[in-house]
């Protein structure tokens, strides 16, 4: 069973932090205090009676309701760990057929209930949270839709139930020699439907594409009827209705099936590291690699602080000594770039050679595959560190945006400065670092992690987060970045969406939601207000 208030399974061993790392953190933050969390039973006792009549498809079990109450945003963590959860679903449904989903929609419209579609509950912007109010809320957990339904090996297409998780998808494909290639860091627990509804992106998006490149069709149960999205390799038959569903955050309908594109499993794959003397030189190399279309499968460039942290925090002394050894002319400001080469022997060799040559031409020091492969092996492990850091007295959040190459480096610095400056205003040191990890021909995403000291009062921890998040979001808008490259909107980005979409864009979104869901049954208060 998954942890109810953290990342991973209940019985997962905690990720250890080396004593010297605890010491470094303690010094940086000026003393850390591990305040105790509310226990499961304490929080369970606070789950109120449901505002809902009995219905055979819905359970009102308090534990089910608690386990579906919040996702993984920083406010979610504060709420779960402190037990200050302002609203719980009144019931949880586990449908496993379209008919059952239709029954739930019809029940909701009859009794005035609201439905929140739920995949893996890994969203980080409040997408699956209940907004407090008078109407009963039912969370619709789609785990029953977890089957491989069809595999077209000629066209390399597979259809799945939308509640299937990353490992379930890959297990069904790898034995047959295929991969979907979608590996978000939340891969272990997030689902196909959740990926589509939030426009998710995986660590090897450069090779395999974002979810919008992989999602080719499916079936959606909407409050006004069923929407089938037929599968075509391409179509010019007017606007593409898949775009309405992508990023819809459970507001237009419940996705029950989806068809996705596949790739053959690569014959070879390896990941390599390059150290650059500065972020600017690493960035120039990364841009050149992408814009000259070197066939890498991923590139990720960390700033100097993230570079050191990724080596020190994970207790990888061996990596650190490798990094320290022989990095001619590359000192403490070193920035680590990881790149992947995926394909057959010839293409991976070519990609490796071209990337190495470009990197060296930009002052990079190529460290073959040791550090790179380590990164690949542990890429789903870093979220577990959030549990350990929290227990040590630290709150951790991430945020992200995307900008054209011409503005990305300046924006990267400005966003980090904005967070640090908000930290100064509240009198706290903030550890801020980041990377560029999803690249396009014209630009890149910016992914920033920040940590700060938890306060004894959870409300203060939350308020401090709000100040930093607001500062970062305002800088992102000022710099002309999108409010979200991969995490979506939920409730936390909702105030910033109008600046990106404009008046007409917001009207169009609002009308579209009303068309599909005139009674406002689905996931109210997410994406746009009401
Ligand atoms: C540690 C961690 C790492 C992460 N790494 C990444 C990453 O690398 N890339 C990335 O893009 N995101 C990442 N995320 C964010 C999150 O995993 C994604 O947003 C993911 O797509 C959510 O999927 P889910 O199945 O958990 O959806 P949920 O959290 O359950 O739901 C998300 C939204 O989708 C809706 N929804 C879910 N299923 C359906 C359905 N079948 N029909 C209609 N609506 C539905 C929900 O109503 C909700 O609005 C990360 C999150 C965490 C906690």
Coordinates of C-alpha atoms and ligand atoms in Angstrom, one line a residue:
X1 CA 0.0 0.0 0.0
X2 CA 1.2 3.6 -0.8
X3 CA 2.1 5.9 2.0
X4 CA -0.8 8.1 3.0
X5 CA 1.4 11.1 3.7
X6 CA 4.5 10.8 1.6
X7 CA 6.2 9.2 -1.4
X8 CA 6.5 5.5 -2.0
X9 CA 5.1 2.4 -0.4
X10 CA 4.3 2.1 3.4
X11 CA 7.1 -0.4 3.9
X12 CA 9.7 1.4 1.7
X13 CA 13.0 1.9 3.6
X14 CA 13.8 5.6 4.2
X15 CA 16.4 7.0 1.9
X16 CA 19.4 7.7 4.2
X17 CA 21.1 11.0 4.4
X18 CA 24.8 10.8 5.2
X19 CA 25.7 12.5 8.6
X20 CA 27.9 15.0 6.8
X21 CA 25.0 16.0 4.6
X22 CA 22.8 16.6 7.6
X23 CA 25.6 18.7 9.0
X24 CA 25.9 20.8 5.8
X25 CA 22.1 21.3 5.8
X26 CA 22.0 22.1 9.5
X27 CA 24.7 24.8 9.0
X28 CA 23.2 26.2 5.8
X29 CA 19.7 26.6 7.4
X30 CA 20.9 27.7 10.8
X31 CA 19.6 24.7 12.7
X32 CA 16.9 22.2 11.8
X33 CA 14.1 21.0 13.9
X34 CA 12.3 17.7 13.1
X35 CA 8.8 18.6 14.3
X36 CA 6.5 15.6 14.7
X37 CA 3.8 14.7 12.3
X38 CA 0.1 13.9 13.0
X39 CA -0.4 10.1 13.0
X40 CA -2.6 8.2 10.6
X41 CA -5.1 7.4 13.4
X42 CA -5.2 11.0 14.6
X43 CA -6.0 12.2 11.1
X44 CA -8.4 9.4 10.4
X45 CA -10.4 10.4 13.5
X46 CA -10.9 13.8 12.0
X47 CA -12.6 12.6 8.8
X48 CA -16.1 13.9 9.1
X49 CA -19.4 12.1 8.4
X50 CA -20.1 12.0 4.6
X51 CA -22.6 14.3 3.1
X52 CA -23.9 11.6 0.8
X53 CA -26.6 8.9 0.6
X54 CA -25.5 5.3 0.3
X55 CA -24.9 4.3 -3.3
X56 CA -23.6 0.9 -4.3
X57 CA -20.7 2.2 -6.4
X58 CA -19.4 4.5 -3.7
X59 CA -17.7 3.6 -0.4
X60 CA -17.8 6.1 2.5
X61 CA -15.0 4.3 4.3
X62 CA -13.0 6.9 6.2
X63 CA -9.6 5.4 5.3
X64 CA -10.4 5.4 1.6
X65 CA -11.5 9.0 1.9
X66 CA -8.4 10.1 3.7
X67 CA -6.1 8.2 1.3
X68 CA -7.7 10.2 -1.6
X69 CA -7.8 13.6 0.1
X70 CA -4.6 15.2 -1.2
X71 CA -1.9 14.8 -3.8
X72 CA 1.8 15.8 -3.7
X73 CA 2.0 19.6 -3.8
X74 CA 3.8 21.3 -0.9
X75 CA 0.4 22.5 0.6
X76 CA -0.7 18.8 0.3
X77 CA 2.3 17.7 2.3
X78 CA 1.7 20.3 4.9
X79 CA -1.9 19.3 5.2
X80 CA -1.3 15.6 5.4
X81 CA 1.7 15.8 7.7
X82 CA 0.0 18.2 10.1
X83 CA -3.4 16.6 9.8
X84 CA -4.9 20.0 8.9
X85 CA -6.9 18.8 5.9
X86 CA -9.7 21.2 5.2
X87 CA -11.9 18.9 3.1
X88 CA -12.2 15.2 2.3
X89 CA -14.2 13.4 -0.4
X90 CA -17.5 12.2 0.9
X91 CA -17.0 8.9 -0.9
X92 CA -14.7 7.0 -3.2
X93 CA -15.8 5.0 -6.2
X94 CA -13.7 2.3 -8.0
X95 CA -15.5 1.8 -11.3
X96 CA -14.2 -0.7 -13.8
X97 CA -16.5 -0.2 -16.8
X98 CA -17.8 2.6 -18.9
X99 CA -21.3 1.7 -17.7
X100 CA -20.3 2.2 -14.1
X101 CA -18.7 5.6 -14.9
X102 CA -21.9 6.6 -16.6
X103 CA -23.9 5.5 -13.6
X104 CA -21.7 7.7 -11.4
X105 CA -22.2 10.7 -13.7
X106 CA -25.9 10.2 -13.6
X107 CA -26.0 9.7 -9.8
X108 CA -23.9 12.9 -9.4
X109 CA -26.3 14.9 -11.5
X110 CA -29.3 13.5 -9.6
X111 CA -27.9 14.3 -6.1
X112 CA -25.9 17.4 -6.9
X113 CA -22.6 15.7 -6.2
X114 CA -19.2 16.5 -7.7
X115 CA -16.8 13.9 -9.1
X116 CA -13.0 14.1 -9.0
X117 CA -11.3 11.7 -11.5
X118 CA -8.3 10.2 -9.8
X119 CA -5.4 8.3 -11.4
X120 CA -2.3 7.9 -9.2
X121 CA -2.9 11.0 -7.1
X122 CA 0.6 12.2 -7.9
X123 CA -0.3 15.6 -9.2
X124 CA 1.5 18.5 -7.6
X125 CA -0.8 21.5 -8.0
X126 CA -3.9 20.6 -6.1
X127 CA -5.6 18.8 -9.0
X128 CA -7.3 16.1 -7.1
X129 CA -8.1 18.0 -3.9
X130 CA -11.6 18.6 -2.7
X131 CA -12.6 22.3 -2.6
X132 CA -14.5 22.9 0.7
X133 CA -18.2 23.4 0.1
X134 CA -21.8 22.2 0.6
X135 CA -22.0 19.8 -2.3
X136 CA -21.0 16.1 -1.7
X137 CA -17.8 15.1 -3.5
X138 CA -17.0 11.6 -4.8
X139 CA -13.4 10.8 -5.9
X140 CA -13.5 8.4 -8.9
X141 CA -10.4 6.2 -8.6
X142 CA -9.7 4.7 -12.0
X143 CA -7.4 1.8 -10.9
X144 CA -10.0 -0.7 -12.2
X145 CA -9.1 0.4 -15.7
X146 CA -5.7 -1.2 -15.8
X147 CA -5.7 -3.6 -18.7
X148 CA -3.9 -3.8 -22.0
X149 CA -6.9 -3.9 -24.4
X150 CA -5.3 -4.1 -27.8
X151 CA -1.9 -4.2 -29.4
X152 CA -1.4 -3.4 -33.0
X153 CA 2.2 -4.5 -33.6
X154 CA 2.1 -3.5 -37.3
X155 CA 1.2 0.1 -36.5
X156 CA 3.0 0.1 -33.1
X157 CA -0.1 1.2 -31.2
X158 CA -1.5 -0.1 -27.9
X159 CA -4.8 0.6 -26.2
X160 CA -5.1 0.6 -22.4
X161 CA -7.5 1.3 -19.6
X162 CA -6.7 4.9 -18.5
X163 CA -6.0 3.9 -14.9
X164 CA -3.0 1.8 -15.8
X165 CA 0.3 2.9 -14.2
X166 CA 3.7 3.4 -15.8
X167 CA 5.3 0.1 -14.6
X168 CA 2.1 -1.8 -15.7
X169 CA 2.4 -0.3 -19.2
X170 CA 6.0 -1.1 -19.6
X171 CA 5.7 -4.6 -18.2
X172 CA 3.0 -5.3 -20.8
X173 CA 5.2 -4.0 -23.6
X174 CA 8.7 -4.9 -22.7
X175 CA 8.0 -8.7 -22.8
X176 CA 6.9 -8.1 -26.4
X177 CA 9.9 -6.0 -27.3
X178 CA 8.3 -2.6 -27.1
X179 CA 8.2 0.5 -24.9
X180 CA 6.0 3.5 -24.6
X181 CA 9.0 5.5 -23.5
X182 CA 7.0 7.8 -21.1
X183 CA 9.0 8.0 -17.9
X184 CA 8.0 11.0 -15.7
X185 CA 9.8 10.9 -12.4
X186 CA 6.4 9.9 -10.8
X187 CA 6.4 6.9 -13.2
X188 CA 5.9 4.3 -10.5
X189 CA 2.5 5.6 -9.4
X190 CA 1.1 8.0 -12.0
X191 CA -1.3 6.7 -14.7
X192 CA -2.0 7.0 -18.4
X193 CA -5.2 9.0 -17.8
X194 CA -3.4 11.3 -15.4
X195 CA -0.6 11.9 -17.9
X196 CA -3.1 12.9 -20.5
X197 CA -5.2 15.1 -18.2
X198 CA -2.1 17.0 -17.1
X199 CA 0.0 17.0 -20.3
X200 CA 2.8 15.2 -18.6
X201 CA 6.3 14.8 -19.9
X202 CA 8.8 12.0 -19.3
X203 CA 12.5 12.1 -18.8
X204 CA 13.2 10.9 -22.4
X205 CA 10.7 13.1 -24.0
X206 CA 13.3 14.2 -26.6
X207 CA 13.3 10.8 -28.1
X208 CA 9.8 9.5 -27.4
X209 CA 7.8 12.8 -27.3
X210 CA 5.6 14.3 -24.7
X211 CA 2.3 12.6 -23.8
X212 CA 0.6 14.7 -26.5
X213 CA 2.9 13.1 -29.1
X214 CA 2.1 9.6 -27.8
X215 CA -1.7 9.9 -27.1
X216 CA -3.5 9.2 -30.4
X217 CA -7.1 8.5 -29.4
X218 CA -9.4 7.1 -26.8
X219 CA -12.7 7.1 -25.1
X220 CA -14.1 9.7 -22.7
X221 CA -17.3 9.6 -20.6
X222 CA -18.5 13.2 -20.4
X223 CA -21.6 14.5 -18.6
X224 CA -23.2 15.1 -22.0
X225 CA -22.4 11.7 -23.5
X226 CA -19.5 9.6 -24.8
X227 CA -16.7 11.1 -26.8
X228 CA -14.7 8.7 -29.0
X229 CA -11.4 10.0 -30.4
X230 CA -10.6 7.7 -33.4
X231 CA -7.0 6.8 -34.1
X232 CA -5.4 8.3 -37.3
X233 CA -1.8 8.7 -38.1
X234 CA -2.7 12.3 -38.9
X235 CA -5.8 14.2 -39.8
X236 CA -6.7 17.6 -41.2
X237 CA -10.4 17.2 -40.4
X238 CA -10.7 20.5 -38.5
X239 CA -9.4 21.1 -35.0
X240 CA -8.0 18.1 -33.2
X241 CA -10.3 17.1 -30.3
X242 CA -7.5 15.3 -28.5
X243 CA -6.3 18.8 -27.6
X244 CA -9.5 19.4 -25.6
X245 CA -8.7 16.4 -23.5
X246 CA -5.0 16.9 -23.1
X247 CA -4.6 19.1 -20.0
X248 CA -8.3 19.0 -19.1
X249 CA -7.6 18.0 -15.5
X250 CA -10.7 15.9 -15.2
X251 CA -13.0 18.8 -16.0
X252 CA -14.4 17.7 -19.4
X253 CA -14.9 14.0 -18.8
X254 CA -13.5 10.8 -17.5
X255 CA -11.0 9.2 -19.8
X256 CA -11.5 5.4 -19.6
X257 CA -9.4 4.2 -22.5
X258 CA -6.5 5.6 -24.5
X259 CA -4.4 4.5 -27.4
X260 CA -0.7 5.4 -27.5
X261 CA 2.2 5.1 -29.9
X262 CA 5.0 2.6 -29.1
X263 CA 8.6 2.2 -30.1
X264 CA 10.6 -1.0 -30.3
X265 CA 12.8 -1.5 -27.3
X266 CA 16.2 0.0 -28.2
X267 CA 19.1 -2.4 -28.8
X268 CA 21.4 -0.2 -26.9
X269 CA 21.1 2.6 -24.4
X270 CA 23.6 4.4 -22.3
X271 CA 23.8 7.7 -20.4
X272 CA 26.9 9.9 -20.1
X273 CA 28.1 12.8 -18.2
X274 CA 29.9 16.0 -19.1
X275 CA 31.2 18.7 -16.7
X276 CA 31.2 22.3 -18.0
X277 CA 33.0 25.1 -16.3
X278 CA 30.0 27.4 -16.3
X279 CA 26.2 27.1 -16.9
X280 CA 26.5 29.4 -20.0
X281 CA 29.0 27.1 -21.7
X282 CA 27.0 24.0 -20.9
X283 CA 23.8 25.8 -22.1
X284 CA 25.5 26.8 -25.4
X285 CA 26.6 23.2 -25.9
X286 CA 23.2 21.8 -25.1
X287 CA 21.5 24.2 -27.6
X288 CA 24.0 23.3 -30.3
X289 CA 23.4 19.5 -29.7
X290 CA 19.7 20.0 -30.1
X291 CA 19.7 22.6 -32.9
X292 CA 22.1 20.5 -35.0
X293 CA 19.7 17.6 -34.4
X294 CA 22.2 15.2 -32.8
X295 CA 20.1 12.1 -32.1
X296 CA 20.5 12.0 -28.3
X297 CA 17.5 10.6 -26.3
X298 CA 17.7 13.1 -23.5
X299 CA 19.9 16.0 -22.3
X300 CA 19.8 17.5 -18.8
X301 CA 22.0 20.3 -17.7
X302 CA 22.2 21.1 -13.9
X303 CA 23.4 24.4 -12.4
X304 CA 26.5 24.2 -10.2
X305 CA 24.5 23.8 -6.9
X306 CA 22.4 21.0 -8.3
X307 CA 25.5 19.4 -9.6
X308 CA 27.1 19.3 -6.2
X309 CA 23.9 18.4 -4.4
X310 CA 23.2 15.5 -6.7
X311 CA 26.6 14.1 -5.9
X312 CA 26.6 14.9 -2.2
X313 CA 23.0 14.4 -1.2
X314 CA 22.8 10.9 -2.6
X315 CA 25.8 10.0 -0.6
X316 CA 27.7 9.1 -3.7
X317 CA 31.2 9.7 -2.5
X318 CA 32.5 7.6 -5.3
X319 CA 30.8 9.8 -7.9
X320 CA 32.2 12.8 -6.2
X321 CA 35.7 11.5 -6.3
X322 CA 35.2 10.6 -10.0
X323 CA 33.9 14.1 -10.6
X324 CA 36.9 15.6 -8.7
X325 CA 39.4 13.5 -10.6
X326 CA 41.1 15.1 -13.5
X327 CA 38.5 17.8 -14.4
X328 CA 41.1 20.0 -15.9
X329 CA 40.2 23.6 -15.6
X330 CA 36.8 22.8 -14.2
X331 CA 36.5 24.0 -10.7
X332 CA 33.8 24.4 -8.1
X333 CA 31.4 26.1 -10.4
X334 CA 31.1 22.9 -12.5
X335 CA 27.8 22.1 -14.1
X336 CA 26.9 18.6 -14.9
X337 CA 25.2 17.6 -18.2
X338 CA 23.7 14.1 -18.6
X339 CA 22.9 12.9 -22.1
X340 CA 21.4 9.7 -23.3
X341 CA 22.1 7.7 -26.5
X342 CA 19.4 5.2 -27.4
X343 CA 19.0 3.1 -30.5
X344 CA 21.2 0.6 -32.4
X345 CA 25.0 0.3 -32.2
X346 CA 25.7 2.7 -35.1
X347 CA 23.3 5.4 -34.1
X348 CA 24.3 5.5 -30.5
X349 CA 28.0 5.6 -31.4
X350 CA 27.3 8.5 -33.7
X351 CA 25.3 10.4 -31.2
X352 CA 27.9 9.8 -28.5
X353 CA 30.7 11.0 -30.7
X354 CA 28.8 14.1 -31.9
X355 CA 27.7 15.1 -28.4
X356 CA 31.2 14.6 -27.0
X357 CA 32.7 16.7 -29.8
X358 CA 30.3 19.6 -29.3
X359 CA 30.7 19.4 -25.5
X360 CA 34.5 19.5 -25.8
X361 CA 34.3 22.4 -28.2
X362 CA 32.4 24.3 -25.4
X363 CA 35.0 23.4 -22.7
X364 CA 33.2 20.3 -21.5
X365 CA 34.9 17.3 -19.8
X366 CA 33.3 14.1 -20.9
X367 CA 33.1 11.4 -18.2
X368 CA 31.9 8.4 -20.2
X369 CA 29.0 6.4 -18.8
X370 CA 29.5 5.9 -15.1
X371 CA 27.8 9.0 -13.7
X372 CA 25.2 9.0 -16.5
X373 CA 24.2 5.4 -15.9
X374 CA 24.0 6.1 -12.2
X375 CA 21.6 8.9 -12.9
X376 CA 19.5 6.7 -15.1
X377 CA 19.3 3.9 -12.5
X378 CA 18.2 6.2 -9.7
X379 CA 16.0 8.6 -11.7
X380 CA 12.8 7.5 -9.9
X381 CA 14.5 7.4 -6.5
X382 CA 15.0 11.1 -5.8
X383 CA 11.4 11.7 -4.8
X384 CA 12.0 9.4 -1.9
X385 CA 14.5 11.9 -0.5
X386 CA 11.6 14.3 0.1
X387 CA 10.4 12.0 2.9
X388 CA 13.8 12.0 4.6
X389 CA 14.3 15.8 4.2
X390 CA 10.8 16.4 5.7
X391 CA 11.6 14.2 8.7
X392 CA 14.9 16.2 9.1
X393 CA 12.9 19.5 9.3
X394 CA 12.9 20.6 5.6
X395 CA 10.1 21.4 3.2
X396 CA 10.9 20.8 -0.5
X397 CA 9.0 22.0 -3.5
X398 CA 9.7 22.1 -7.2
X399 CA 8.5 24.4 -10.0
X400 CA 9.0 24.7 -13.7
X401 CA 8.4 26.7 -16.8
X402 CA 9.6 26.8 -20.4
X403 CA 11.1 29.6 -22.5
X404 CA 12.8 30.1 -25.9
X405 CA 16.6 29.5 -25.7
X406 CA 17.2 33.2 -26.1
X407 CA 15.6 34.0 -22.7
X408 CA 16.1 30.8 -20.8
X409 CA 19.4 31.5 -19.0
X410 CA 18.4 34.9 -17.8
X411 CA 15.0 33.7 -16.7
X412 CA 16.6 30.7 -14.8
X413 CA 18.7 33.1 -12.8
X414 CA 15.8 35.6 -12.2
X415 CA 13.4 32.9 -10.9
X416 CA 16.0 31.5 -8.5
X417 CA 16.8 35.1 -7.3
X418 CA 13.0 35.7 -6.9
X419 CA 12.7 32.7 -4.5
X420 CA 15.9 33.6 -2.6
X421 CA 14.7 37.2 -2.2
X422 CA 11.3 36.0 -0.9
X423 CA 13.3 33.9 1.6
X424 CA 15.2 36.9 2.7
X425 CA 11.9 38.7 3.3
X426 CA 10.8 36.0 5.7
X427 CA 14.2 35.8 7.3
X428 CA 15.0 32.3 6.0
X429 CA 17.9 30.9 4.0
X430 CA 16.5 29.0 0.9
X431 CA 18.5 26.4 -0.9
X432 CA 17.6 26.9 -4.6
X433 CA 19.0 25.0 -7.6
X434 CA 17.8 23.7 -10.9
X435 CA 18.3 22.3 -14.3
X436 CA 17.1 22.3 -18.0
X437 CA 15.8 18.9 -18.8
X438 CA 13.3 18.9 -21.7
X439 CA 14.7 20.4 -24.8
X440 CA 13.0 21.5 -28.0
X441 CA 14.4 23.0 -31.2
X442 CA 13.5 26.5 -30.0
X443 CA 13.8 26.3 -26.3
X444 CA 13.8 24.4 -23.1
X445 CA 12.1 23.8 -19.8
X446 CA 13.6 25.2 -16.5
X447 CA 13.1 23.0 -13.5
X448 CA 13.8 24.5 -10.1
X449 CA 13.9 22.8 -6.7
X450 CA 13.9 24.8 -3.4
X451 CA 14.1 23.8 0.2
X452 CA 13.4 25.7 3.3
X453 CA 13.2 25.2 7.0
X454 CA 9.8 23.9 8.3
X455 CA 8.3 26.0 11.1
X456 CA 6.7 24.6 14.2
X457 CA 3.4 26.0 13.0
X458 CA 2.3 24.3 9.8
X459 CA 0.4 27.4 8.8
X460 CA 3.7 29.4 8.8
X461 CA 5.4 26.7 6.7
X462 CA 2.5 27.1 4.3
X463 CA 2.5 30.8 4.3
X464 CA 6.3 30.8 3.7
X465 CA 5.7 28.5 0.7
X466 CA 3.0 30.8 -0.6
X467 CA 5.4 33.8 -0.6
X468 CA 8.1 31.9 -2.5
X469 CA 5.7 30.3 -4.9
X470 CA 4.1 33.7 -5.6
X471 CA 7.4 35.4 -6.1
X472 CA 8.6 32.7 -8.5
X473 CA 5.3 32.7 -10.5
X474 CA 5.4 36.4 -10.9
X475 CA 9.0 36.3 -12.2
X476 CA 8.0 33.5 -14.6
X477 CA 5.2 35.7 -16.0
X478 CA 7.5 38.7 -16.2
X479 CA 10.1 36.7 -18.0
X480 CA 7.5 35.5 -20.5
X481 CA 7.6 31.9 -19.5
X482 CA 4.6 29.5 -19.3
X483 CA 3.2 29.1 -15.9
X484 CA 3.7 25.3 -16.4
X485 CA 5.7 23.2 -18.7
X486 CA 4.7 19.9 -17.3
X487 CA 2.7 20.0 -14.0
X488 CA -0.4 21.6 -15.2
X489 CA -2.6 24.2 -13.5
X490 CA -4.7 22.7 -10.7
X491 CA -5.6 25.3 -8.0
X492 CA -2.1 26.6 -7.4
X493 CA -1.5 27.9 -11.0
X494 CA -5.1 29.0 -11.6
X495 CA -4.5 32.7 -10.7
X496 CA -1.8 32.9 -13.4
X497 CA -3.6 31.3 -16.3
X498 CA -5.4 34.4 -17.6
X499 CA -2.1 36.1 -18.1
X500 CA -1.1 33.3 -20.4
X501 CA -4.3 32.6 -22.2
X502 CA -5.7 36.1 -22.5
X503 CA -9.4 37.2 -22.2
X504 CA -10.6 35.5 -25.3
X505 CA -8.6 32.4 -24.5
X506 CA -10.2 32.2 -21.0
X507 CA -13.7 32.7 -22.5
X508 CA -13.1 29.9 -24.9
X509 CA -11.9 27.6 -22.1
X510 CA -14.8 28.5 -19.9
X511 CA -17.4 27.9 -22.7
X512 CA -15.8 24.6 -23.6
X513 CA -16.1 23.4 -20.0
X514 CA -19.7 24.5 -19.9
X515 CA -20.5 22.7 -23.1
X516 CA -19.2 19.4 -21.9
X517 CA -20.3 19.8 -18.3
X518 CA -23.2 22.2 -18.1
X519 CA -24.0 21.3 -14.5
X520 CA -20.4 21.6 -13.3
X521 CA -20.2 18.1 -12.1
X522 CA -16.5 17.4 -12.7
X523 CA -13.6 18.6 -10.6
X524 CA -14.7 22.1 -9.9
X525 CA -12.2 24.8 -9.1
X526 CA -9.3 23.3 -11.0
X527 CA -7.8 24.8 -14.2
X528 CA -10.3 27.7 -14.1
X529 CA -12.5 28.9 -11.3
X530 CA -15.9 27.3 -10.6
Ligands
LIG1 C1 7.7 13.0 -7.2 C2 6.9 13.4 -8.4 C3 7.6 13.5 -9.6 C4 6.9 14.0 -10.7 N1 7.5 14.0 -12.0 C5 6.8 14.4 -13.0 C6 7.5 14.4 -14.3 O1 8.6 14.0 -14.5 N2 6.8 14.8 -15.4 C7 5.5 15.3 -15.2 O2 4.9 15.6 -16.2 N3 4.9 15.3 -14.1 C8 5.5 14.9 -13.0 N4 4.9 14.9 -11.7 C9 3.5 15.3 -11.6 C10 2.4 14.2 -11.8 O3 3.0 12.9 -11.6 C11 1.8 14.3 -13.1 O4 1.0 15.4 -13.2 C12 1.0 13.0 -13.5 O5 0.6 13.2 -14.9 C13 -0.3 12.9 -12.7 O6 -0.8 11.6 -13.0 P1 -1.7 10.8 -11.9 O7 -2.2 9.5 -12.6 O8 -1.1 10.7 -10.6 O9 -2.9 11.8 -11.9 P2 -3.8 12.4 -10.6 O10 -2.9 13.1 -9.8 O11 -4.6 11.3 -10.1 O12 -4.7 13.4 -11.4 C14 -4.2 14.5 -12.1 C15 -5.3 15.2 -12.8 O13 -5.8 14.4 -13.9 C16 -7.1 14.1 -13.7 N5 -7.3 12.7 -14.1 C17 -6.6 11.7 -13.7 N6 -7.0 10.6 -14.3 C18 -8.0 10.9 -15.2 C19 -8.8 10.2 -16.1 N7 -8.7 8.9 -16.3 N8 -9.7 11.0 -16.8 C20 -9.9 12.3 -16.6 N9 -9.1 13.0 -15.7 C21 -8.2 12.3 -15.0 C22 -7.4 14.4 -12.2 O14 -8.8 14.7 -12.0 C23 -6.5 15.5 -11.9 O15 -7.1 16.7 -12.3 C24 5.5 14.4 -10.6 C25 4.9 14.3 -9.4 C26 5.6 13.9 -8.3 C27 4.9 13.8 -7.0

